[in-house]
Coordinates of N, CA and C in Angstrom, one line a residue:
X1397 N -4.3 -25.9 2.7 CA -3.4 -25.3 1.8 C -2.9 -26.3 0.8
X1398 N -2.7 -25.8 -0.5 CA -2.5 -27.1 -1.5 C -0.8 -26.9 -1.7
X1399 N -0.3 -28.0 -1.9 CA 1.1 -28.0 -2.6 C 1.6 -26.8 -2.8
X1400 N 1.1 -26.5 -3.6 CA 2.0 -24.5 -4.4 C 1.2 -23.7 -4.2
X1401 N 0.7 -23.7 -2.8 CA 0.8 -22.0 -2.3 C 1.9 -22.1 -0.6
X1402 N 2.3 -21.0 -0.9 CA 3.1 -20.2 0.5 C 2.2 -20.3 1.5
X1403 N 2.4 -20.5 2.7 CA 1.8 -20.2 3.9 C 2.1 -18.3 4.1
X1404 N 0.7 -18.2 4.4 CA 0.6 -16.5 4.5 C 1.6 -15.7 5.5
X1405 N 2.1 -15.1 5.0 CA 2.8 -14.0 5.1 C 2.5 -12.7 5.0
X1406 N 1.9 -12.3 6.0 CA 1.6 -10.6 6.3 C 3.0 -9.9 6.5
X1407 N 3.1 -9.1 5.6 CA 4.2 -7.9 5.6 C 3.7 -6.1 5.8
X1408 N 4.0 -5.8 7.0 CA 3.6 -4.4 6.9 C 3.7 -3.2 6.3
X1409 N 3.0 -2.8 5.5 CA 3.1 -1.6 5.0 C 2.4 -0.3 5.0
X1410 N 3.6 0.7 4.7 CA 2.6 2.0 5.1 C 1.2 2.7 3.6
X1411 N 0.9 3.5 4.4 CA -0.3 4.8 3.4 C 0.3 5.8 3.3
X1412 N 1.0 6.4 2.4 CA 1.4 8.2 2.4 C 0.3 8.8 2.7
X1413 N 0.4 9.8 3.7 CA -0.9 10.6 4.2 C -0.3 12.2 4.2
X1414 N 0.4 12.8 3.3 CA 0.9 14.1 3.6 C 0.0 15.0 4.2
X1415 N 0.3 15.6 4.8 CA -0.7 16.4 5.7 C -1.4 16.4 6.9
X1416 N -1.8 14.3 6.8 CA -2.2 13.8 8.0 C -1.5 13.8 9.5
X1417 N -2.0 14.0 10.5 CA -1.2 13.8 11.7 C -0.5 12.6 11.5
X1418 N -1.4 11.4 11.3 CA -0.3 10.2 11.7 C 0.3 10.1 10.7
X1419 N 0.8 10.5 9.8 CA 1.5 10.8 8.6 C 2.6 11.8 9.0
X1420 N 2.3 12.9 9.5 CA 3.7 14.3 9.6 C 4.3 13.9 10.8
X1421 N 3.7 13.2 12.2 CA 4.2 12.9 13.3 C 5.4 12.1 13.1
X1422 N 5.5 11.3 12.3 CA 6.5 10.2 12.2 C 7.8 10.9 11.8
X1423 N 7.7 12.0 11.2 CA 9.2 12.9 10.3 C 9.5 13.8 11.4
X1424 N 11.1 13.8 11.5 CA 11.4 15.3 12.1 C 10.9 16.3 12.2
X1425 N 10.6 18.0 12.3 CA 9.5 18.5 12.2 C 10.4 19.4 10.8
X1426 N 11.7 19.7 10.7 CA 12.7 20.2 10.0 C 12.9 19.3 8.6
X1427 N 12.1 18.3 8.6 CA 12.1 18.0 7.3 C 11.4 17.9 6.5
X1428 N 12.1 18.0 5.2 CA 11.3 19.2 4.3 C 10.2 17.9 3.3
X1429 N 9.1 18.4 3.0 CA 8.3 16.9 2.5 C 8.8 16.4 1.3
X1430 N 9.5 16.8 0.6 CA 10.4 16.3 -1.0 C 11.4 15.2 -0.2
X1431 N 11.8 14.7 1.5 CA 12.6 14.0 1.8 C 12.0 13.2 2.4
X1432 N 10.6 13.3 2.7 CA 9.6 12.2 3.4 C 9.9 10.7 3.4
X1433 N 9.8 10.5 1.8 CA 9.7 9.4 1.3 C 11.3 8.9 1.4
X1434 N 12.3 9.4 0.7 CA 13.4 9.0 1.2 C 13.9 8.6 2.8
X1435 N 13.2 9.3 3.6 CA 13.4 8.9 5.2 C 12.5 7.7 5.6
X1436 N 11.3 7.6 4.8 CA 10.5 6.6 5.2 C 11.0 5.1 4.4
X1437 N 11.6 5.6 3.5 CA 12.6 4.1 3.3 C 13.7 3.4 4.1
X1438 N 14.4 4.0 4.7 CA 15.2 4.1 5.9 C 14.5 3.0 6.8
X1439 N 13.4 2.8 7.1 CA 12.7 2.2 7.8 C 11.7 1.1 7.4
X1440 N 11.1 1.0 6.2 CA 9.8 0.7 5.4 C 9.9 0.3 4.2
X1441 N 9.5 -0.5 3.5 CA 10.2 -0.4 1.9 C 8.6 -0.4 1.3
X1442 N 7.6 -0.6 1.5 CA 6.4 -0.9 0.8 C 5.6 0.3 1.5
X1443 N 4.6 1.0 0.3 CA 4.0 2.7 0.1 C 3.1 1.9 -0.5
X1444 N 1.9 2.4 0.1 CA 0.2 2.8 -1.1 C 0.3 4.0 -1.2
X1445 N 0.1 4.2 -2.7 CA -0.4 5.9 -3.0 C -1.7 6.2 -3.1
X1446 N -2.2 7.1 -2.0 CA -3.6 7.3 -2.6 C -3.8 7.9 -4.0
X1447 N -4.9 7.9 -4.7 CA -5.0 8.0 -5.6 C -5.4 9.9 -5.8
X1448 N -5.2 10.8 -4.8 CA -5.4 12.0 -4.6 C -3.9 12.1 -5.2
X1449 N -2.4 11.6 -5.0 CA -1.3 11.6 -4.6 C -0.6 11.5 -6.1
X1450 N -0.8 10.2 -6.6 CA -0.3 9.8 -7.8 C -1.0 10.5 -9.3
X1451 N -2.4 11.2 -8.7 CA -3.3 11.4 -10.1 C -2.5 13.0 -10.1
X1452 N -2.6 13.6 -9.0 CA -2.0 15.1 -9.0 C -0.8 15.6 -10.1
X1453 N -1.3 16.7 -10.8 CA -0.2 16.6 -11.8 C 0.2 18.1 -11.5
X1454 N -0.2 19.0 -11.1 CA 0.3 20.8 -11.0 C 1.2 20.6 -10.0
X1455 N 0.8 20.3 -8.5 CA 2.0 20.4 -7.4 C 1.9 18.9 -6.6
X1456 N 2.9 18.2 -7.2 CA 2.7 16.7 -6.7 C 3.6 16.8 -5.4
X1457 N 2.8 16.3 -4.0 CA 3.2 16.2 -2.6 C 4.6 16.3 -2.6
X1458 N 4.9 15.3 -3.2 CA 6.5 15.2 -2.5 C 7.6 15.6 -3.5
X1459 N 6.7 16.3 -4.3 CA 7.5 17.4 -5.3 C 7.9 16.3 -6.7
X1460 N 9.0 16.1 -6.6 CA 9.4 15.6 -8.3 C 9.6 13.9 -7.7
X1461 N 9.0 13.3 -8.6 CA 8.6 11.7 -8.2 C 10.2 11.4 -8.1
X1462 N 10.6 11.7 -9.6 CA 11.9 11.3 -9.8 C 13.4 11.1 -8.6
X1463 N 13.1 12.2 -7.9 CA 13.9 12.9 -7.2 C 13.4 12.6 -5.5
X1464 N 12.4 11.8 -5.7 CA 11.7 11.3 -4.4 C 11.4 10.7 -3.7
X1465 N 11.6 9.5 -4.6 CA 11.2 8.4 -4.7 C 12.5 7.5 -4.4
X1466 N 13.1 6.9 -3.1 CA 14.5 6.1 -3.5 C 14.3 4.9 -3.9
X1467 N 15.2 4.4 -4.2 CA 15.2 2.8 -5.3 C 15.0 2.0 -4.8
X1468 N 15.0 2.1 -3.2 CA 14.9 0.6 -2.5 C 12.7 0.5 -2.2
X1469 N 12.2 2.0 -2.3 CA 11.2 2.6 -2.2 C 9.9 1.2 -3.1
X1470 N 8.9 0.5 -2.7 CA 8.1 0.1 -4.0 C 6.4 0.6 -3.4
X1471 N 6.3 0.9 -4.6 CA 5.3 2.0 -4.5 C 4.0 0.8 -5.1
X1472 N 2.5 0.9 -4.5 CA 1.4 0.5 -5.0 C 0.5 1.8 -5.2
X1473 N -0.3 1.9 -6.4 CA -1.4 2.9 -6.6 C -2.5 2.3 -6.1
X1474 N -3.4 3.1 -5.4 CA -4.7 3.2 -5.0 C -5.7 3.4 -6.3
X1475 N -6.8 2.5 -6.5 CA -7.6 3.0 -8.1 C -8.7 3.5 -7.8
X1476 N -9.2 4.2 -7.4 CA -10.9 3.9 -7.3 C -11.8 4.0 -8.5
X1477 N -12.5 3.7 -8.4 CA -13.4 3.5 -9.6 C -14.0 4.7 -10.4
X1478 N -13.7 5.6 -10.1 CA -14.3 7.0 -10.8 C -12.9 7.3 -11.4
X1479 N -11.5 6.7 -11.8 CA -10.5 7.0 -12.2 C -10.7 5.8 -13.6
X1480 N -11.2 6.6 -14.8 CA -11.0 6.0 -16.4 C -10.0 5.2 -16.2
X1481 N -9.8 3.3 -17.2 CA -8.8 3.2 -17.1 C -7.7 3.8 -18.0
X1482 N -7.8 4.6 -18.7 CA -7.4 5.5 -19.7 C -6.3 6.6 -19.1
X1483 N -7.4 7.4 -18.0 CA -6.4 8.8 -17.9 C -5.5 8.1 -16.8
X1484 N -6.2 6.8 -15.8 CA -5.1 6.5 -14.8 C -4.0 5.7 -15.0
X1485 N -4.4 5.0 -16.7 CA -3.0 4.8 -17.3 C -2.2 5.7 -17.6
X1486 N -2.6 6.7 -18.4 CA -1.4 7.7 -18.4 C -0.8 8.6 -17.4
X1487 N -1.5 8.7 -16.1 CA -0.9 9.0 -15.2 C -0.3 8.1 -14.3
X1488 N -0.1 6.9 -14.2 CA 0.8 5.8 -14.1 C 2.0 5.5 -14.8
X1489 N 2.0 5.8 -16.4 CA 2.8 5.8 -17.4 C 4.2 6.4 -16.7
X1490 N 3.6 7.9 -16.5 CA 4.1 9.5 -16.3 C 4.7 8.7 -14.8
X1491 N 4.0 8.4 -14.0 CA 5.2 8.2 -12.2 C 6.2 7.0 -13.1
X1492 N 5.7 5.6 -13.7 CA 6.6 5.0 -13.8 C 7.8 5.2 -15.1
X1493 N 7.6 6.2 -15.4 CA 8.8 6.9 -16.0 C 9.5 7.7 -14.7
X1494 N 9.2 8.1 -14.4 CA 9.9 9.0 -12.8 C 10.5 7.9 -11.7
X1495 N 9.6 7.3 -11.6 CA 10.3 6.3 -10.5 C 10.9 4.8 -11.2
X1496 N 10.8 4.2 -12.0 CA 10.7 3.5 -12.7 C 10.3 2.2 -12.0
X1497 N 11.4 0.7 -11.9 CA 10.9 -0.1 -11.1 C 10.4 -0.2 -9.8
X1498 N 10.4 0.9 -9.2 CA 9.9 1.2 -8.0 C 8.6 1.1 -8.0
X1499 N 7.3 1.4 -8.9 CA 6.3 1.7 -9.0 C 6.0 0.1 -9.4
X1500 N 5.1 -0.9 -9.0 CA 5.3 -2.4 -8.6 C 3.7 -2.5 -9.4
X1501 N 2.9 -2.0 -8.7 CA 1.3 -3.1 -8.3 C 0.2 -2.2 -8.6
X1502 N -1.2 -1.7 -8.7 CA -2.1 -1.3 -8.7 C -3.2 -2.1 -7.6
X1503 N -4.3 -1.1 -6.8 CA -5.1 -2.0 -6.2 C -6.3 -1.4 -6.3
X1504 N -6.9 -1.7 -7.0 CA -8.5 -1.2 -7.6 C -9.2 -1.3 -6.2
X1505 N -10.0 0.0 -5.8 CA -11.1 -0.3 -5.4 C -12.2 -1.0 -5.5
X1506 N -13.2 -0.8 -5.0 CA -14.4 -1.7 -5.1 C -15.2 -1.7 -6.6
X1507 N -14.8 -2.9 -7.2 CA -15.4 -2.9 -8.6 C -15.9 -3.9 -9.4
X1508 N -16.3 -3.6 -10.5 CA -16.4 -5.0 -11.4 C -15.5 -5.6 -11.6
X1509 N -15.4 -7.0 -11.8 CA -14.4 -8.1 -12.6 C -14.0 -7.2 -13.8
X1510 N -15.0 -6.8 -14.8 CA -15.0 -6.2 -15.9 C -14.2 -5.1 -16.0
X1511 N -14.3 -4.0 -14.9 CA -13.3 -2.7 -14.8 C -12.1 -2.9 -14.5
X1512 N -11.9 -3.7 -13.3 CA -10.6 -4.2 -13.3 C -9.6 -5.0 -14.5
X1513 N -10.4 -5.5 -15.2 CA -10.0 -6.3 -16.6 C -9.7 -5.1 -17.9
X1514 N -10.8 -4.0 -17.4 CA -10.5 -3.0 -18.7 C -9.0 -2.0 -18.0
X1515 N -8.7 -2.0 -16.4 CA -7.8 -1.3 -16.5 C -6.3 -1.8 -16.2
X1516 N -6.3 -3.1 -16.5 CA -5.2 -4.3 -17.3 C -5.2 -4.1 -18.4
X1517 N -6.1 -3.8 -19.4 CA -5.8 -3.4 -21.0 C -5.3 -2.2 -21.2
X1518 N -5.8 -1.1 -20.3 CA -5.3 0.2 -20.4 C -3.4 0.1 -19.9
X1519 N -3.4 -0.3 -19.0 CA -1.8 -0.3 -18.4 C -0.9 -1.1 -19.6
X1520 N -1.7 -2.3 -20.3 CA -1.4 -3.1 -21.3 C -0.4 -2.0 -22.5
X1521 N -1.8 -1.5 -23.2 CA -1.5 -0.8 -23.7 C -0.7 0.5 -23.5
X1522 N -0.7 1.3 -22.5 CA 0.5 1.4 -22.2 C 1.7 1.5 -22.3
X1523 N 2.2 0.1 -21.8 CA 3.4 -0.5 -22.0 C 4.0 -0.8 -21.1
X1524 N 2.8 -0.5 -19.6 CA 2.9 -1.5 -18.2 C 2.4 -2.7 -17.4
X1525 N 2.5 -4.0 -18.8 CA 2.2 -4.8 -18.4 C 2.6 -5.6 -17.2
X1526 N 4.1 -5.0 -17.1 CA 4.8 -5.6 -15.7 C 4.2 -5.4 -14.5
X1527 N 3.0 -4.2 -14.4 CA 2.5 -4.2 -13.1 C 1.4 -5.1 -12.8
X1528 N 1.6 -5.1 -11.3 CA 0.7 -6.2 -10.7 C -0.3 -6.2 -10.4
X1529 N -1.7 -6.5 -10.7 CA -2.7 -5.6 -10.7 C -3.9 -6.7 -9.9
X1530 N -3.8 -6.3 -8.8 CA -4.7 -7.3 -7.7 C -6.2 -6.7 -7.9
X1531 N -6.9 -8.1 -7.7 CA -8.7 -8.1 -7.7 C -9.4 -7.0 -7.0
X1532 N -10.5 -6.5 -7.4 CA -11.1 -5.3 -7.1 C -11.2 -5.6 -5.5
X1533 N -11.2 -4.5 -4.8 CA -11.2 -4.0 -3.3 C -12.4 -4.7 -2.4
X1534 N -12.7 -5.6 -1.7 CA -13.6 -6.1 -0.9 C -13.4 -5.6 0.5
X1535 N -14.1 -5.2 0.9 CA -14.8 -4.6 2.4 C -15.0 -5.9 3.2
X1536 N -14.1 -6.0 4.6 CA -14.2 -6.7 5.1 C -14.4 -6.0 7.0
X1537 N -15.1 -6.8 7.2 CA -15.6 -6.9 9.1 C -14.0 -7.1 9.6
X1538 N -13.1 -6.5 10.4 CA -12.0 -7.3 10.9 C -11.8 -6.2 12.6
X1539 N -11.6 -7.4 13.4 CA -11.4 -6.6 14.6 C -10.0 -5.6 14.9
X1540 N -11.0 -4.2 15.4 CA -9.9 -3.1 15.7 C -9.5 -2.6 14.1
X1541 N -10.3 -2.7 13.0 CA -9.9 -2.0 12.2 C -11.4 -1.2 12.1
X1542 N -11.2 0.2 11.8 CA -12.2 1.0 11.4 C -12.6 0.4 9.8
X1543 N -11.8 0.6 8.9 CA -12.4 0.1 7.6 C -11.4 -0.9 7.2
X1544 N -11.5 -1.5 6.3 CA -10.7 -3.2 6.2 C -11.3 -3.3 4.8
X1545 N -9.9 -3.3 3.4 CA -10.6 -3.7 2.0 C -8.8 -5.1 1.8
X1546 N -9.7 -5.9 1.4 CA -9.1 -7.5 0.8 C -8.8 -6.9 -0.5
X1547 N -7.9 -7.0 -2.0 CA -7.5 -6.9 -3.0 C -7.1 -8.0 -2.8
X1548 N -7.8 -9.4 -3.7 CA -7.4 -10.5 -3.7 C -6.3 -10.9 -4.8
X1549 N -5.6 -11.9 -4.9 CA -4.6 -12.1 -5.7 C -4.7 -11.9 -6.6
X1550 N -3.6 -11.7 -8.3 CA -4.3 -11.6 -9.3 C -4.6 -13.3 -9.8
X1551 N -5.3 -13.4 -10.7 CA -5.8 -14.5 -11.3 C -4.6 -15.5 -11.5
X1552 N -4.8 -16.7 -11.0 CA -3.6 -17.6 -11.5 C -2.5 -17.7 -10.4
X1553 N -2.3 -16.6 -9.6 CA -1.2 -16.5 -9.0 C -1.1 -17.7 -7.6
X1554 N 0.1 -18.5 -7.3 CA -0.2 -19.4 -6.7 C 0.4 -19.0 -5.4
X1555 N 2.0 -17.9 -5.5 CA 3.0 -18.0 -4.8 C 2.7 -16.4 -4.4
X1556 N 1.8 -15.5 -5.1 CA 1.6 -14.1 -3.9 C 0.4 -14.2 -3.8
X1557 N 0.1 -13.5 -2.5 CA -1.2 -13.4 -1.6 C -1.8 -12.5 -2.3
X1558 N -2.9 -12.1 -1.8 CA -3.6 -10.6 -2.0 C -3.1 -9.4 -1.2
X1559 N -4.0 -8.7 -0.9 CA -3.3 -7.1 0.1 C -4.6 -7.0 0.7
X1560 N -3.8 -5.9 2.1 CA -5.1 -5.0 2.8 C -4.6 -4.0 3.1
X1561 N -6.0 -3.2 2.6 CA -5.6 -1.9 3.1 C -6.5 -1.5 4.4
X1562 N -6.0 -1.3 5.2 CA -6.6 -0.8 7.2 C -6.6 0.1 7.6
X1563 N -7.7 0.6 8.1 CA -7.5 1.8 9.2 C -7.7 1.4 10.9
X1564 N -6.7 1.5 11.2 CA -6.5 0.8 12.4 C -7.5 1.7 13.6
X1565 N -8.2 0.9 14.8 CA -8.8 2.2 15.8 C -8.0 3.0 15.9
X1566 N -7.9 4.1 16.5 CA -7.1 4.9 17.2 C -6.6 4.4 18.6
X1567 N -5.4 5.0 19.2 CA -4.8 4.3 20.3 C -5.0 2.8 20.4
X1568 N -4.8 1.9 19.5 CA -5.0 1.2 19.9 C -3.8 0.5 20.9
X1569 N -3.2 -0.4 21.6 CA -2.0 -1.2 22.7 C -1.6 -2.2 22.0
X1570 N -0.5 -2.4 22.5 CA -0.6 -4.1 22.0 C -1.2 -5.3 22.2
X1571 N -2.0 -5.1 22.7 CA -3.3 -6.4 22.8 C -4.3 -5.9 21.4
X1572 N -4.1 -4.8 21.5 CA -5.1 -4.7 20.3 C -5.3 -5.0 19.3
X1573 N -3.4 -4.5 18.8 CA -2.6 -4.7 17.3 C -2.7 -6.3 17.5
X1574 N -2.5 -7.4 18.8 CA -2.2 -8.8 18.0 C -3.7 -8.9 18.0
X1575 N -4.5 -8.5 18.6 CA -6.1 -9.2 17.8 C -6.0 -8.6 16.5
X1576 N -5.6 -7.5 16.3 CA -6.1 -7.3 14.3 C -5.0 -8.2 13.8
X1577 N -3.8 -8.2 13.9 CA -2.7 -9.1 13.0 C -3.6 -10.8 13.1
X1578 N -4.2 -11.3 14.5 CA -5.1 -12.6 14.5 C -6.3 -12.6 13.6
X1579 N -7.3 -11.4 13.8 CA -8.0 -11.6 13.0 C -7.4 -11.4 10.9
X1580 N -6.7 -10.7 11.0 CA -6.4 -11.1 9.1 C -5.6 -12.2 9.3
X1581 N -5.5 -13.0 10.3 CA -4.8 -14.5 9.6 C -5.9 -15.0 9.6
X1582 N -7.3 -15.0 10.5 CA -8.4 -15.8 10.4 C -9.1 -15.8 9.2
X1583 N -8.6 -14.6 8.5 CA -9.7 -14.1 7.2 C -8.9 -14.7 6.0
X1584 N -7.9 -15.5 6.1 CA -7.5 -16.6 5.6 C -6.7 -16.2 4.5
X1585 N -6.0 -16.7 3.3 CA -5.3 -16.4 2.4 C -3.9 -17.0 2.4
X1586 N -2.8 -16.8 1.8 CA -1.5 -17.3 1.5 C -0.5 -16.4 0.8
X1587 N 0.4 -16.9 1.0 CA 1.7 -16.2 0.2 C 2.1 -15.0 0.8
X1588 N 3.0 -14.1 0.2 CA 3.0 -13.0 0.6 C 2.3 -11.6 0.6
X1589 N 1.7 -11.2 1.5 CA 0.3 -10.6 1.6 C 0.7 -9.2 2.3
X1590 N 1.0 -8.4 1.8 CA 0.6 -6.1 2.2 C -0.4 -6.1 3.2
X1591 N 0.1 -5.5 4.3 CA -1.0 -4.8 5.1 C -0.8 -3.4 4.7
X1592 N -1.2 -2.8 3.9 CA -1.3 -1.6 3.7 C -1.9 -0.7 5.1
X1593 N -1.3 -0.1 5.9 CA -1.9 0.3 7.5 C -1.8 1.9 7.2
X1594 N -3.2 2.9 7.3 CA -3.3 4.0 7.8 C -2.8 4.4 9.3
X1595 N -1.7 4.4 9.8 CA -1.1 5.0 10.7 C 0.2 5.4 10.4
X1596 N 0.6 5.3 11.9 CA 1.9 6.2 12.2 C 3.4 5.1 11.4
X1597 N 3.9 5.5 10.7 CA 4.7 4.3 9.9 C 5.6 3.4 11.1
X1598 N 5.7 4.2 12.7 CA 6.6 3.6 13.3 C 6.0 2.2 13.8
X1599 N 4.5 2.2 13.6 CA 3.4 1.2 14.0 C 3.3 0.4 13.0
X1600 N 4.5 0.3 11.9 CA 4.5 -1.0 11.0 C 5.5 -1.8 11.8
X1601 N 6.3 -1.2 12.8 CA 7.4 -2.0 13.2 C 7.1 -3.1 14.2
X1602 N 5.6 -2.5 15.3 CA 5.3 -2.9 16.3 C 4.3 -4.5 15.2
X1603 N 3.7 -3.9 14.5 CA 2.7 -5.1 13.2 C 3.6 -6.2 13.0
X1604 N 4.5 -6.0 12.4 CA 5.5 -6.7 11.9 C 6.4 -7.6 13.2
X1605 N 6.5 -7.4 13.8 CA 6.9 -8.2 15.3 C 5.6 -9.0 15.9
X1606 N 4.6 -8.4 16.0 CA 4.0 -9.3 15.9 C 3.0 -10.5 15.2
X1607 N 3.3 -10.0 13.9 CA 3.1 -10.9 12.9 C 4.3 -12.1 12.8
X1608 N 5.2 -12.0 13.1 CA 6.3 -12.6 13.1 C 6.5 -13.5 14.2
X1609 N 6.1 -12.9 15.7 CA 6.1 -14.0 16.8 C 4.6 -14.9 16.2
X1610 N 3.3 -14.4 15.8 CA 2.3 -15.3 15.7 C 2.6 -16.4 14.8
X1611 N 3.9 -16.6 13.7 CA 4.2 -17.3 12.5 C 3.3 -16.7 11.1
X1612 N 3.1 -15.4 10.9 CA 2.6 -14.7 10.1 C 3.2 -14.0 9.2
X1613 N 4.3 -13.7 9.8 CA 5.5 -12.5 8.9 C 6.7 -13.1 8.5

């Protein structure tokens, strides 16, 4: 590690999955999905949006961003590569008007250097250059996760990490969760670094305790 970088810091965060089991299990059954997100801050402060979630414009999940989204709430979009950087700017524009500084970061899927650069000029233009827009999506081997993508830092950056986004096995115990929290410190990196985790959001709590006893969180 050189002088000016952070020693890595894995911070847990959730996937909105409306619909999903390990997504609806976590809420009361009485509440209503326009409060999801407000209850999931209560607990959580860091959201990936899939990109099914944020592109939606007739009946958006959790109803009115505006009205949905709470302030302490920071939201990352999901990019994948069949999303123009064009129309996924203006449907970024449109949430960060609704939610405003809540809406933080972009994480491109798996792509060119060149796409990811054209969809920094689109957000540019814009007029969201303040978002953070981490390196195309890398596919990574990591134990106990079914799929595992790296979004490396953006260019230059000394003092934030990259992100991951995980699909954890199913059932997995707590022997399991500290082998995957071991294996993404072995897969190396620095600073403050997103586990974006496809589960149950109450399984950011159990991540995060153990990221923390390992010296990771």
């Amino acid at each position: 590690m050189t002088n000016d970088q952070e020693a890595l810091a894995l911070q847990a965060a959730g996937v909105a999955g409306p619909g999903e089991d390990w997504w609806e299990g976590f809420f009361p059954e009485d509440l209503p999905r326009e409060w999801q997100l407000e209850y999931y801050t209560h607990y959580h402060s860091r959201l990936l949006l899939p990109a099914a979630l944020w592109l939606e414009t007739s009946a958006p999940a959790f109803g009115d961003w505006d009205e949905a989204v709470a302030p302490a709430l920071r939201l990352t979009l999901e990019w994948p590569v069949e999303v123009t950087p064009e129309s996924g700017a203006a449907r970024a524009l449109a949430l960060a008007e609704a939610a405003g500084p809540c809406l933080q970061a972009v994480a491109p899927g798996p792509m060119t250097a060149a796409q990811v650069s054209a969809i920094r000029e689109a957000l540019e233009a814009a007029g969201l250059a303040r978002l953070m827009v981490y390196g195309p999506g890398e596919p990574h081997t990591i134990t106990h996760a079914e799929t595992a993508l790296f979004y490396p830092a953006p260019t230059g950056s000394t003092t934030v990490g990259g992100a991951w986004q995980i699909t954890p096995e199913p059932g997995l115990g707590a022997p399991g969760w500290r082998a995957l929290v071991e294996a993404l410190g072995a897969a190396g990196g620095s600073g403050e670094t997103p586990v974006f985790l496809r589960a149950r959001p109450d399984r950011l709590s159990d991540f995060r305790t153990i990221a923390q006893l390992l010296g990771m969180g």
